[in-house]
Short mmCIF file of C-alpha atoms in Angstrom, two decimals:
data_model
loop_
_atom_site.label_atom_id
_atom_site.label_comp_id
_atom_site.label_asym_id
_atom_site.label_seq_id
_atom_site.Cartn_x
_atom_site.Cartn_y
_atom_site.Cartn_z
CA MET D 838 20.49 2.18 17.56
CA THR D 839 19.72 -0.84 15.42
CA LEU D 840 17.04 -3.52 15.66
CA GLN D 841 17.94 -6.73 13.82
CA GLY D 842 15.24 -9.14 12.70
CA LYS D 843 15.76 -12.88 12.92
CA ARG D 844 18.01 -14.19 10.18
CA VAL D 845 16.21 -16.96 8.31
CA PRO D 846 17.69 -18.72 5.25
CA LEU D 847 15.80 -18.33 1.98
CA PRO D 848 15.81 -20.86 -0.88
CA PRO D 849 18.47 -20.45 -3.60
CA SER D 850 15.82 -18.93 -5.89
CA PRO D 851 13.36 -16.97 -3.71
CA VAL D 852 10.81 -16.46 -6.49
CA VAL D 853 7.23 -15.74 -5.40
CA HIS D 854 5.25 -17.59 -8.08
CA ARG D 855 7.31 -20.76 -7.57
CA ARG D 856 5.67 -21.17 -4.17
CA PHE D 857 2.27 -20.83 -5.86
CA GLU D 858 3.29 -23.54 -8.35
CA GLU D 859 4.21 -25.87 -5.48
CA HIS D 860 0.61 -25.62 -4.26
CA VAL D 861 -0.64 -26.24 -7.80
CA ARG D 862 1.18 -29.57 -7.77
CA ALA D 863 0.18 -30.46 -4.21
CA THR D 864 -3.49 -29.33 -4.21
CA PRO D 865 -4.56 -28.71 -7.81
CA ASP D 866 -8.28 -28.85 -7.01
CA ALA D 867 -8.17 -26.40 -4.09
CA VAL D 868 -9.98 -23.11 -4.73
CA ALA D 869 -7.50 -20.33 -5.49
CA VAL D 870 -9.70 -17.28 -6.17
CA VAL D 871 -13.35 -16.42 -5.52
CA TRP D 872 -14.89 -13.38 -7.19
CA SER D 873 -18.47 -12.31 -7.95
CA GLY D 874 -19.93 -15.80 -7.72
CA GLN D 875 -17.10 -17.34 -9.78
CA GLN D 876 -14.14 -19.38 -8.64
CA VAL D 877 -11.05 -21.02 -10.09
CA THR D 878 -8.90 -23.81 -8.71
CA TYR D 879 -5.15 -23.68 -8.37
CA ALA D 880 -4.76 -25.84 -11.47
CA GLU D 881 -7.15 -23.68 -13.53
CA LEU D 882 -5.52 -20.42 -12.44
CA ASP D 883 -2.07 -21.82 -13.15
CA ALA D 884 -3.03 -22.94 -16.65
CA ARG D 885 -4.55 -19.55 -17.52
CA ALA D 886 -1.54 -17.69 -16.11
CA ASN D 887 0.84 -19.95 -18.02
CA ARG D 888 -0.95 -19.23 -21.29
CA PHE D 889 -0.73 -15.50 -20.67
CA ALA D 890 2.98 -15.85 -19.82
CA HIS D 891 3.54 -17.65 -23.14
CA LEU D 892 1.74 -14.80 -24.90
CA LEU D 893 4.05 -12.24 -23.27
CA THR D 894 7.26 -14.11 -24.02
CA ALA D 895 6.19 -14.74 -27.62
CA ARG D 896 5.85 -10.96 -28.04
CA GLY D 897 9.25 -10.36 -26.50
CA HIS D 898 7.94 -9.14 -23.15
CA GLY D 899 9.77 -11.58 -20.91
CA ARG D 900 12.36 -11.21 -18.24
CA GLY D 901 12.91 -7.59 -17.25
CA ALA D 902 9.83 -6.22 -19.04
CA LYS D 903 7.24 -4.05 -17.31
CA VAL D 904 3.57 -4.84 -17.86
CA GLY D 905 0.85 -2.42 -16.81
CA VAL D 906 -2.30 -3.89 -15.27
CA CYS D 907 -5.39 -1.66 -15.32
CA LEU D 908 -8.15 -4.01 -14.20
CA ASP D 909 -10.79 -4.07 -11.51
CA TYR D 910 -10.50 -6.85 -8.97
CA SER D 911 -11.30 -10.02 -10.87
CA ILE D 912 -9.98 -13.44 -11.77
CA ASP D 913 -8.47 -11.88 -14.90
CA MET D 914 -6.45 -9.56 -12.67
CA MET D 915 -4.91 -12.53 -10.88
CA VAL D 916 -4.23 -14.22 -14.23
CA ALA D 917 -2.47 -11.07 -15.47
CA ILE D 918 -0.35 -10.71 -12.33
CA LEU D 919 0.71 -14.36 -12.16
CA GLY D 920 1.26 -14.58 -15.90
CA THR D 921 3.46 -11.48 -15.81
CA LEU D 922 5.57 -12.97 -13.02
CA LYS D 923 5.86 -16.32 -14.80
CA ALA D 924 7.15 -14.53 -17.91
CA GLY D 925 9.91 -13.01 -15.78
CA ALA D 926 8.39 -9.54 -16.08
CA ALA D 927 7.25 -7.08 -13.41
CA TYR D 928 3.71 -5.74 -13.21
CA VAL D 929 2.74 -2.12 -12.59
CA PRO D 930 -0.69 -1.61 -10.97
CA LEU D 931 -2.67 1.16 -12.67
CA ASP D 932 -5.69 1.63 -10.45
CA PRO D 933 -8.87 2.14 -12.52
CA ALA D 934 -10.38 3.97 -9.55
CA TYR D 935 -8.07 6.89 -10.35
CA PRO D 936 -9.37 9.66 -12.63
CA ALA D 937 -8.14 9.51 -16.22
CA ALA D 938 -5.94 12.60 -15.78
CA ARG D 939 -4.14 10.96 -12.88
CA LEU D 940 -3.57 7.79 -14.88
CA ARG D 941 -2.14 9.84 -17.75
CA LEU D 942 0.32 11.42 -15.31
CA LEU D 943 1.35 8.03 -13.93
CA LEU D 944 1.75 6.47 -17.36
CA GLY D 945 4.21 9.19 -18.22
CA GLN D 946 6.41 8.03 -15.33
CA VAL D 947 6.83 4.38 -16.45
CA PRO D 948 10.04 3.89 -18.43
CA GLY D 949 10.01 1.12 -21.02
CA LEU D 950 6.44 0.01 -20.49
CA ALA D 951 5.86 -3.08 -22.67
CA LEU D 952 2.05 -3.25 -22.79
CA ILE D 953 -1.02 -2.78 -20.63
CA VAL D 954 -3.62 -5.36 -19.69
CA ALA D 955 -7.05 -3.74 -19.47
CA SER D 956 -10.71 -4.59 -19.99
CA SER D 957 -13.51 -3.17 -22.09
CA THR D 958 -14.35 -0.81 -19.20
CA THR D 959 -10.81 0.35 -18.43
CA ALA D 960 -9.00 0.36 -21.80
CA ALA D 961 -9.90 3.97 -22.62
CA MET D 962 -8.31 5.10 -19.36
CA VAL D 963 -4.82 4.02 -20.43
CA GLU D 964 -4.80 4.83 -24.15
CA SER D 965 -2.33 7.66 -23.48
CA GLY D 966 0.31 5.12 -22.50
CA GLY D 967 1.44 4.84 -26.10
CA VAL D 968 1.75 1.06 -25.92
CA GLU D 969 -0.42 -1.88 -26.90
CA VAL D 970 -3.47 -2.41 -24.70
CA ILE D 971 -4.79 -5.97 -24.57
CA ASP D 972 -7.99 -7.46 -23.20
CA LEU D 973 -7.74 -11.03 -21.90
CA GLU D 974 -11.41 -11.66 -22.56
CA ARG D 975 -11.12 -10.68 -26.22
CA LEU D 976 -7.96 -12.76 -26.54
CA ALA D 977 -9.57 -15.83 -24.99
CA ASP D 978 -9.67 -17.84 -28.23
CA HIS D 979 -6.02 -17.15 -29.00
CA LEU D 980 -4.92 -17.82 -25.43
CA ALA D 981 -6.67 -21.20 -25.56
CA THR D 982 -4.26 -22.30 -28.30
CA LEU D 983 -1.17 -21.56 -26.19
CA PRO D 984 0.53 -24.11 -23.88
CA ALA D 985 -0.90 -24.50 -20.40
CA THR D 986 2.49 -25.62 -19.10
CA VAL D 987 4.89 -23.50 -17.06
CA PRO D 988 7.05 -21.42 -19.44
CA ASP D 989 10.77 -22.13 -19.46
CA VAL D 990 11.87 -18.77 -18.04
CA HIS D 991 14.71 -18.47 -15.55
CA VAL D 992 13.65 -16.00 -12.86
CA THR D 993 15.87 -15.11 -9.90
CA GLY D 994 15.42 -13.36 -6.59
CA ASP D 995 17.15 -10.31 -8.05
CA ASP D 996 14.53 -9.86 -10.77
CA LEU D 997 11.80 -7.24 -10.36
CA CYS D 998 8.34 -8.53 -9.54
CA TYR D 999 6.28 -5.32 -9.32
CA ALA D 1000 6.61 -1.54 -9.22
CA VAL D 1001 4.17 0.83 -7.50
CA PHE D 1002 3.75 4.59 -7.41
CA THR D 1003 4.53 6.67 -4.37
CA SER D 1004 4.23 10.45 -4.38
CA GLY D 1005 7.64 11.04 -2.85
CA SER D 1006 8.80 14.14 -1.04
CA THR D 1007 8.73 16.22 -4.23
CA GLY D 1008 5.02 15.59 -4.77
CA THR D 1009 5.73 14.07 -8.18
CA PRO D 1010 4.68 10.41 -8.54
CA LYS D 1011 7.67 8.09 -8.38
CA LEU D 1012 7.73 4.49 -9.51
CA THR D 1013 9.50 2.29 -6.98
CA ALA D 1014 10.44 -1.31 -7.78
CA VAL D 1015 10.48 -4.43 -5.63
CA ARG D 1016 12.53 -7.59 -6.18
CA HIS D 1017 11.32 -11.17 -5.87
CA GLU D 1018 13.69 -11.85 -2.97
CA GLY D 1019 12.22 -9.05 -0.86
CA TRP D 1020 8.62 -9.97 -1.64
CA PHE D 1021 9.31 -13.66 -1.02
CA ASN D 1022 11.02 -12.82 2.27
CA LEU D 1023 7.99 -10.81 3.44
CA MET D 1024 5.45 -13.52 2.72
CA ASN D 1025 7.74 -16.26 4.02
CA TRP D 1026 8.03 -14.31 7.29
CA MET D 1027 4.24 -13.95 7.57
CA GLN D 1028 3.76 -17.65 6.97
CA LEU D 1029 6.39 -18.70 9.51
CA GLU D 1030 5.71 -16.05 12.15
CA TYR D 1031 1.92 -16.34 12.17
CA GLY D 1032 1.39 -19.90 11.01
CA LEU D 1033 -0.53 -19.01 7.86
CA HIS D 1034 -1.65 -22.15 6.03
CA ARG D 1035 -4.04 -23.52 3.42
CA GLY D 1036 -7.00 -22.46 5.54
CA SER D 1037 -5.79 -18.86 5.94
CA HIS D 1038 -8.24 -17.46 3.40
CA HIS D 1039 -7.93 -13.73 2.65
CA LEU D 1040 -10.20 -10.87 1.67
CA VAL D 1041 -8.74 -7.89 -0.22
CA VAL D 1042 -10.28 -4.59 0.90
CA SER D 1043 -7.67 -2.03 -0.24
CA ALA D 1044 -7.37 -0.25 -3.59
CA PHE D 1045 -5.25 -1.97 -6.25
CA GLY D 1046 -2.81 0.94 -6.53
CA PHE D 1047 -1.97 0.79 -2.80
CA ASP D 1048 1.37 -0.90 -2.02
CA LEU D 1049 -0.31 -2.85 0.79
CA SER D 1050 -2.60 -4.51 -1.74
CA GLN D 1051 0.25 -6.25 -3.53
CA ARG D 1052 1.10 -8.55 -0.62
CA ALA D 1053 -2.59 -8.84 0.27
CA LEU D 1054 -3.24 -10.20 -3.23
CA MET D 1055 -0.43 -12.73 -3.27
CA THR D 1056 -0.09 -13.98 0.32
CA PRO D 1057 -2.97 -16.51 0.25
CA LEU D 1058 -1.64 -18.04 -2.98
CA PHE D 1059 1.81 -18.18 -1.39
CA CYS D 1060 0.27 -20.17 1.48
CA GLY D 1061 -2.09 -22.39 -0.55
CA ALA D 1062 -5.22 -20.62 0.70
CA THR D 1063 -8.13 -18.93 -1.11
CA GLN D 1064 -8.13 -15.30 -2.22
CA HIS D 1065 -11.52 -13.56 -2.04
CA LEU D 1066 -11.95 -10.46 -4.18
CA THR D 1067 -14.72 -7.88 -3.87
CA ALA D 1068 -16.72 -6.87 -6.93
CA SER D 1069 -16.55 -3.16 -6.02
CA ARG D 1070 -13.96 -0.78 -7.47
CA ASN D 1071 -13.96 1.32 -4.30
CA PHE D 1072 -14.02 0.15 -0.70
CA ASP D 1073 -17.54 -0.69 0.43
CA VAL D 1074 -17.69 -1.41 4.15
CA MET D 1075 -21.12 -3.07 3.93
CA LEU D 1076 -20.00 -5.40 1.13
CA ALA D 1077 -16.71 -6.20 2.84
CA HIS D 1078 -18.39 -7.09 6.12
CA ARG D 1079 -21.01 -9.16 4.30
CA MET D 1080 -18.22 -11.19 2.69
CA LEU D 1081 -16.54 -11.69 6.06
CA THR D 1082 -19.83 -13.07 7.33
CA ARG D 1083 -20.53 -15.25 4.31
CA TYR D 1084 -17.13 -16.84 3.70
CA ASP D 1085 -14.57 -18.55 5.91
CA ILE D 1086 -12.13 -15.65 5.67
CA ARG D 1087 -9.36 -15.68 8.26
CA VAL D 1088 -7.01 -12.80 7.33
CA VAL D 1089 -7.45 -9.17 6.26
CA HIS D 1090 -4.75 -6.62 5.36
CA CYS D 1091 -5.83 -2.97 5.43
CA ALA D 1092 -4.99 0.61 6.29
CA SER D 1093 -5.84 1.72 9.81
CA SER D 1094 -8.68 3.98 8.65
CA THR D 1095 -10.27 1.08 6.79
CA LEU D 1096 -10.10 -1.00 9.95
CA TYR D 1097 -11.87 1.75 11.91
CA LEU D 1098 -14.75 1.65 9.42
CA LEU D 1099 -15.03 -2.13 9.66
CA VAL D 1100 -14.93 -2.01 13.45
CA ASP D 1101 -17.57 0.74 13.57
CA TRP D 1102 -19.82 -1.20 11.19
CA GLU D 1103 -19.65 -4.39 13.22
CA SER D 1104 -20.03 -2.58 16.54
CA ALA D 1105 -23.11 -0.68 15.35
CA ARG D 1106 -24.89 -3.65 13.79
CA GLY D 1107 -23.75 -6.55 15.93
CA GLY D 1108 -22.12 -9.73 14.73
CA ASP D 1109 -18.63 -11.06 15.24
CA ALA D 1110 -17.24 -11.85 11.79
CA LEU D 1111 -14.43 -9.33 12.20
CA ALA D 1112 -13.75 -10.24 15.81
CA ARG D 1113 -13.36 -13.94 14.92
CA LEU D 1114 -10.72 -13.48 12.22
CA ASP D 1115 -7.32 -14.98 12.89
CA TYR D 1116 -5.40 -11.84 11.94
CA ILE D 1117 -5.90 -8.26 10.85
CA LEU D 1118 -2.67 -6.74 9.56
CA PHE D 1119 -2.97 -2.96 9.44
CA GLY D 1120 -0.96 0.25 9.34
CA GLY D 1121 0.04 2.88 6.81
CA GLU D 1122 -0.77 5.90 9.00
CA ALA D 1123 -0.59 7.13 12.57
CA LEU D 1124 -2.69 4.82 14.76
CA LYS D 1125 -5.69 6.09 16.69
CA SER D 1126 -5.67 3.32 19.26
CA GLU D 1127 -8.80 4.61 20.97
CA ARG D 1128 -10.75 3.68 17.84
CA LEU D 1129 -9.88 0.03 18.45
CA THR D 1130 -9.73 -0.29 22.24
CA HIS D 1131 -13.33 -1.38 22.82
CA PHE D 1132 -13.27 -3.80 19.89
CA ALA D 1133 -9.97 -5.36 20.95
CA ARG D 1134 -11.04 -5.87 24.56
CA ARG D 1135 -14.67 -6.85 24.22
CA PRO D 1136 -15.59 -10.44 25.11
CA GLY D 1137 -15.52 -12.68 22.06
CA THR D 1138 -12.79 -10.87 20.17
CA THR D 1139 -10.20 -13.52 19.40
CA CYS D 1140 -8.60 -11.79 16.43
CA THR D 1141 -4.93 -10.80 16.66
CA LEU D 1142 -4.43 -7.16 15.64
CA LEU D 1143 -1.01 -6.61 14.07
CA HIS D 1144 0.07 -2.98 13.91
CA GLN D 1145 2.68 -2.78 11.16
CA TYR D 1146 5.09 -0.28 9.68
CA GLY D 1147 6.82 -0.08 6.32
CA VAL D 1148 7.18 1.82 3.08
CA ALA D 1149 6.49 1.02 -0.56
CA GLU D 1150 10.19 1.23 -1.32
CA CYS D 1151 10.85 -1.72 1.01
CA THR D 1152 8.17 -4.35 0.31
CA ASP D 1153 5.60 -2.56 2.44
CA VAL D 1154 6.20 -4.18 5.88
CA ALA D 1155 9.38 -3.77 7.91
CA THR D 1156 8.11 -4.23 11.48
CA SER D 1157 5.10 -5.71 13.25
CA TYR D 1158 3.54 -5.36 16.71
CA ASP D 1159 0.77 -7.33 18.42
CA LEU D 1160 -1.58 -4.65 19.69
CA ALA D 1161 -2.57 -6.89 22.61
CA HIS D 1162 0.66 -5.74 24.28
CA TYR D 1163 -0.28 -2.06 24.00
CA ARG D 1164 -1.00 -0.25 27.26
CA PRO D 1165 -1.91 3.44 26.86
CA GLY D 1166 -0.43 4.28 30.25
CA GLU D 1167 2.91 2.76 29.29
CA HIS D 1168 3.16 4.08 25.73
CA ASP D 1169 2.69 7.64 24.50
CA ILE D 1170 2.47 6.28 20.95
CA ALA D 1171 1.55 2.70 20.04
CA PRO D 1172 4.74 0.91 18.87
CA VAL D 1173 5.04 -0.70 15.46
CA GLY D 1174 7.18 -3.49 16.81
CA ARG D 1175 10.25 -5.38 15.72
CA PRO D 1176 11.71 -6.16 12.30
CA VAL D 1177 10.57 -8.95 10.02
CA HIS D 1178 13.01 -11.70 9.09
CA ASN D 1179 16.28 -10.68 7.42
CA THR D 1180 15.54 -7.00 8.02
CA ALA D 1181 17.17 -4.37 10.22
CA ILE D 1182 15.91 -1.02 11.48
CA HIS D 1183 18.45 1.75 12.03
CA VAL D 1184 17.63 5.01 13.83
CA LEU D 1185 20.18 7.58 12.66
CA ASP D 1186 21.01 11.22 13.22
CA ALA D 1187 21.58 13.80 10.50
CA GLY D 1188 25.17 12.60 10.10
CA MET D 1189 24.04 8.99 9.51
CA HIS D 1190 25.28 7.87 12.94
CA GLU D 1191 23.22 5.65 15.24
CA VAL D 1192 21.39 7.41 18.05
CA GLU D 1193 21.02 5.96 21.53
CA ALA D 1194 17.97 3.99 22.55
CA GLY D 1195 15.07 6.30 23.38
CA ARG D 1196 16.37 9.16 21.27
CA TYR D 1197 14.65 10.25 18.07
CA GLY D 1198 16.23 10.01 14.66
CA GLU D 1199 15.47 9.08 11.08
CA ILE D 1200 14.21 5.53 10.54
CA CYS D 1201 16.24 3.63 7.95
CA ILE D 1202 15.68 0.09 6.68
CA SER D 1203 18.23 -2.45 5.49
CA GLY D 1204 18.11 -6.11 4.56
CA ALA D 1205 16.25 -8.33 2.15
CA GLY D 1206 13.22 -6.07 1.93
CA VAL D 1207 14.99 -3.02 0.50
CA GLY D 1208 13.66 -2.46 -3.00
CA ALA D 1209 15.48 -1.99 -6.27
CA GLY D 1210 15.04 1.79 -6.24
CA TYR D 1211 13.10 4.30 -8.27
CA LEU D 1212 12.59 3.68 -11.97
CA GLY D 1213 12.80 6.40 -14.55
CA PRO D 1214 14.63 9.74 -14.44
CA GLY D 1215 16.83 10.30 -11.42
CA GLY D 1216 15.66 12.83 -8.86
CA PRO D 1217 16.37 13.99 -5.32
CA GLU D 1218 14.60 10.96 -3.87
CA SER D 1219 17.10 8.56 -5.45
CA ALA D 1220 19.56 9.57 -2.70
CA LYS D 1221 17.27 7.88 -0.17
CA PHE D 1222 18.75 4.59 -1.32
CA THR D 1223 22.27 4.67 0.09
CA THR D 1224 24.78 2.63 2.09
CA LEU D 1225 25.79 2.53 5.73
CA ASP D 1226 29.01 1.15 7.15
CA VAL D 1227 28.11 -1.64 9.60
CA ASP D 1228 30.99 -3.46 11.26
CA GLY D 1229 33.28 -2.40 8.47
CA LYS D 1230 30.99 -3.55 5.66
CA PRO D 1231 28.78 -1.37 3.43
CA VAL D 1232 25.09 -2.17 3.91
CA ARG D 1233 22.45 -0.93 1.46
CA LEU D 1234 19.58 0.86 3.13
CA TYR D 1235 16.62 3.11 2.51
CA ARG D 1236 16.14 6.39 4.36
CA THR D 1237 12.40 6.56 5.04
CA GLY D 1238 12.20 10.21 6.10
CA ASP D 1239 10.14 9.04 9.09
CA ARG D 1240 11.04 10.13 12.61
CA GLY D 1241 11.17 7.51 15.31
CA ARG D 1242 12.91 5.92 18.27
CA ILE D 1243 13.45 2.52 19.85
CA ASP D 1244 11.77 2.24 23.24
CA ASP D 1245 12.91 0.46 26.39
CA ASN D 1246 11.30 -2.79 25.24
CA GLY D 1247 13.21 -2.82 21.97
CA GLU D 1248 10.15 -1.82 19.92
CA LEU D 1249 10.16 0.75 17.14
CA VAL D 1250 7.99 3.83 17.70
CA VAL D 1251 7.16 6.08 14.72
CA ALA D 1252 6.52 9.72 15.59
CA GLY D 1253 5.76 11.16 12.15
CA ARG D 1254 7.42 12.55 9.04
CA MET D 1255 10.67 14.48 9.00
CA ASP D 1256 9.58 16.42 5.91
CA ASP D 1257 6.33 18.09 4.92
CA GLN D 1258 4.50 15.00 3.77
CA VAL D 1259 1.46 13.80 5.65
CA LYS D 1260 -0.56 10.60 5.67
CA VAL D 1261 -4.26 11.01 5.00
CA ARG D 1262 -6.43 7.89 5.25
CA GLY D 1263 -3.40 5.67 4.85
CA THR D 1264 -1.83 7.37 1.84
CA ARG D 1265 1.26 9.55 1.92
CA ILE D 1266 0.42 12.92 0.37
CA ASP D 1267 2.42 16.05 -0.27
CA PRO D 1268 0.09 19.07 0.11
CA THR D 1269 2.00 20.89 -2.64
CA ASP D 1270 0.80 18.24 -5.10
CA VAL D 1271 -2.78 19.26 -4.29
CA GLU D 1272 -1.82 22.93 -4.50
CA ARG D 1273 -0.53 22.43 -8.03
CA ALA D 1274 -3.79 20.78 -9.08
CA LEU D 1275 -5.80 23.64 -7.57
CA GLY D 1276 -3.58 26.20 -9.25
CA ARG D 1277 -4.45 24.75 -12.66
CA LEU D 1278 -8.19 25.30 -12.17
CA VAL D 1279 -9.85 28.23 -13.90
CA GLY D 1280 -10.83 30.97 -11.48
CA ILE D 1281 -8.04 30.39 -8.95
CA ARG D 1282 -5.19 32.86 -8.72
CA GLU D 1283 -3.35 31.17 -5.88
CA ALA D 1284 -3.83 28.24 -3.51
CA ALA D 1285 -2.29 26.74 -0.41
CA VAL D 1286 -3.04 23.45 1.33
CA VAL D 1287 -2.26 22.58 4.93
CA ALA D 1288 -2.83 19.47 7.03
CA VAL D 1289 -4.44 19.68 10.47
CA ARG D 1290 -6.20 17.33 12.82
CA ASP D 1291 -9.96 17.47 13.12
CA ASP D 1292 -12.00 17.14 16.34
CA GLY D 1293 -11.54 13.37 16.23
CA GLY D 1294 -7.79 13.62 15.81
CA GLU D 1295 -7.81 12.51 12.18
CA VAL D 1296 -5.52 14.20 9.66
CA GLU D 1297 -7.35 16.20 7.00
CA LEU D 1298 -6.31 18.57 4.22
CA ASN D 1299 -7.61 22.14 4.22
CA ALA D 1300 -7.38 24.22 1.04
CA PHE D 1301 -7.20 27.99 0.90
CA VAL D 1302 -7.89 29.59 -2.48
CA VAL D 1303 -7.50 33.14 -3.71
CA PRO D 1304 -10.15 33.54 -6.44
CA SER D 1305 -9.40 35.59 -9.51
CA GLY D 1306 -12.98 36.84 -9.46
CA ASN D 1307 -15.98 35.96 -7.32
CA ASP D 1308 -15.73 33.47 -4.46
CA LEU D 1309 -15.64 29.86 -5.58
CA ALA D 1310 -18.13 27.23 -4.40
CA GLU D 1311 -16.72 24.31 -2.42
CA ASP D 1312 -18.76 21.68 -4.27
CA ASP D 1313 -17.63 23.02 -7.64
CA LEU D 1314 -13.96 22.94 -6.62
CA ARG D 1315 -14.27 19.41 -5.30
CA ALA D 1316 -16.00 18.19 -8.46
CA ARG D 1317 -13.38 19.74 -10.73
CA LEU D 1318 -10.49 18.36 -8.70
CA LEU D 1319 -11.90 14.85 -9.15
CA TRP D 1320 -10.92 15.07 -12.81
CA THR D 1321 -7.24 15.20 -11.88
CA LEU D 1322 -6.79 13.81 -8.38
CA PRO D 1323 -7.79 10.57 -6.64
CA ARG D 1324 -10.55 11.00 -4.08
CA ASN D 1325 -8.23 10.43 -1.13
CA MET D 1326 -6.21 13.53 -2.11
CA LEU D 1327 -9.20 15.90 -2.02
CA PRO D 1328 -9.17 18.51 0.76
CA SER D 1329 -11.90 18.18 3.36
CA ARG D 1330 -12.49 21.95 3.41
CA PHE D 1331 -12.10 24.83 0.95
CA THR D 1332 -11.85 28.42 2.15
CA ASN D 1333 -11.84 31.57 -0.01
CA VAL D 1334 -9.28 34.12 1.22
CA PRO D 1335 -8.19 37.50 -0.19
CA ARG D 1336 -4.52 36.54 0.01
CA ILE D 1337 -2.17 33.80 1.20
CA PRO D 1338 -0.21 34.90 4.30
CA LEU D 1339 3.56 34.84 4.06
CA SER D 1340 6.18 34.22 6.70
CA PRO D 1341 9.04 36.69 7.33
CA HIS D 1342 11.12 34.58 4.95
CA GLY D 1343 8.64 35.21 2.14
CA LYS D 1344 7.27 31.68 2.15
CA VAL D 1345 3.67 30.56 2.65
CA ASP D 1346 2.92 30.81 6.36
CA ARG D 1347 1.35 27.37 6.82
CA ALA D 1348 1.24 27.71 10.58
CA ALA D 1349 -0.99 30.78 10.24
CA LEU D 1350 -3.27 28.95 7.83
CA ALA D 1351 -3.45 25.95 10.15
CA GLU D 1352 -4.56 28.21 13.01
CA ILE D 1353 -7.45 29.51 10.90
CA CYS D 1354 -8.94 26.05 10.50
CA ARG D 1355 -7.80 24.40 13.73
CA PRO D 1356 -10.73 23.30 15.93
CA ARG D 1357 -11.03 25.22 19.19
CA GLY D 1358 -9.44 23.33 22.03
CA ALA D 1359 -7.24 21.26 19.73
CA ASP D 1360 -3.59 20.92 20.62
CA SER D 1361 -1.00 22.75 18.63
CA GLY D 1362 0.76 19.66 17.33
CA SER D 1363 1.17 19.34 13.59
CA ALA D 1364 -0.21 16.46 11.53
CA ALA D 1365 2.16 13.51 11.26
#
């Protein structure tokens, strides 16, 4: 079965930063970005981004180049992103919250990296990239001598705008690229569908390396609104809620787990800053609707909660659902809704044929949002970008590997992964990636990692280690893993075992391991 989103014409050149430049001309004195007590207007941000774009093109890093950005949230980050786009290049977010070893691994996956924009506090993290690392603050005097006018660079909707890392089914980080047309289509849909405007001020609460953060960063500038950035490298629920209270913020994009924390904070301490937002756009992992039910239904909550589904390979959002329509008695799983503009959802069987409504199959995405593919060496995941014959015409699509169905109301329902990947706190993780990191630690002979649900129904990773000597302390293992893995990939529990159980086929018996750590009374369903 196929769900077709509304077909909406796009401009001849659907280029994201051109919409920003329209607002520069229309409202040059409007505030574009607020960060740590500082702010810049649209005109000021445009001038600084133009100067950086001229710097890039003068060094030969124009159309088609890839520019790494390793900066904390700041005005300089927005200058770097916009300047990269204006030069015709694509930016690659390198999250400074990642440990240095993780960044080294990611840098090795970026083909043809031109240079990296960093700061005095992040430059050392990306020295292994083997390319020039520049600091906008140190280059301020030189940048001031460059033109503040828009560079004469012809950018099209087919050009790349950014590329983000996704772990992929192999557990190896893969760099997936997005085109201007797809990104423009996404933000144009949000503006038209939800009436976003110059007063739709945003707050970014997700990590820079997260695919969701890319549209969260750019959407307010696409709409002529103000972007508010936190001064914290990692998510701080107290700081985020304080900013919601202090500023006239109307829209927040976040992972579901982040929303739970914000809801819990406001519910415990009173206030209504979150409840009075215009929109919260959330998703990225299986929804625990019970965590939001009281908040959504309490008197005074006027915020629209939009439960969304998508993948990094396809501009992050493919479908959206207003949670106000969700009725637990009518739905076994909260739907993720219907496709965005110029996008189609196909539910296919193993032979790439459409299944009937109500039947489960693999979710595939076609249309404007499908990305440019994986960059770098080809691998098994490249086959996920393929074509499907629709009415006699080949249509390019992306096979998500997610299992789902279309319900009686024509809404997409996502049931989980078709492979071994799991989503933990909004991030897709392959447990074997964590196993490899554990296996490299001194004192471990063998390791296995499984995903189970805790007493609250949340997905967590559990690690089993076979020590080469004495039992290993949990705190020591966690501390050493932090040198190579991001915090969200750390197992919640570590258990010393004499051996890893094997199945009759000679493979790790993950079901047996899951039973060891499964809470009593929990159902036997696997983590999705």
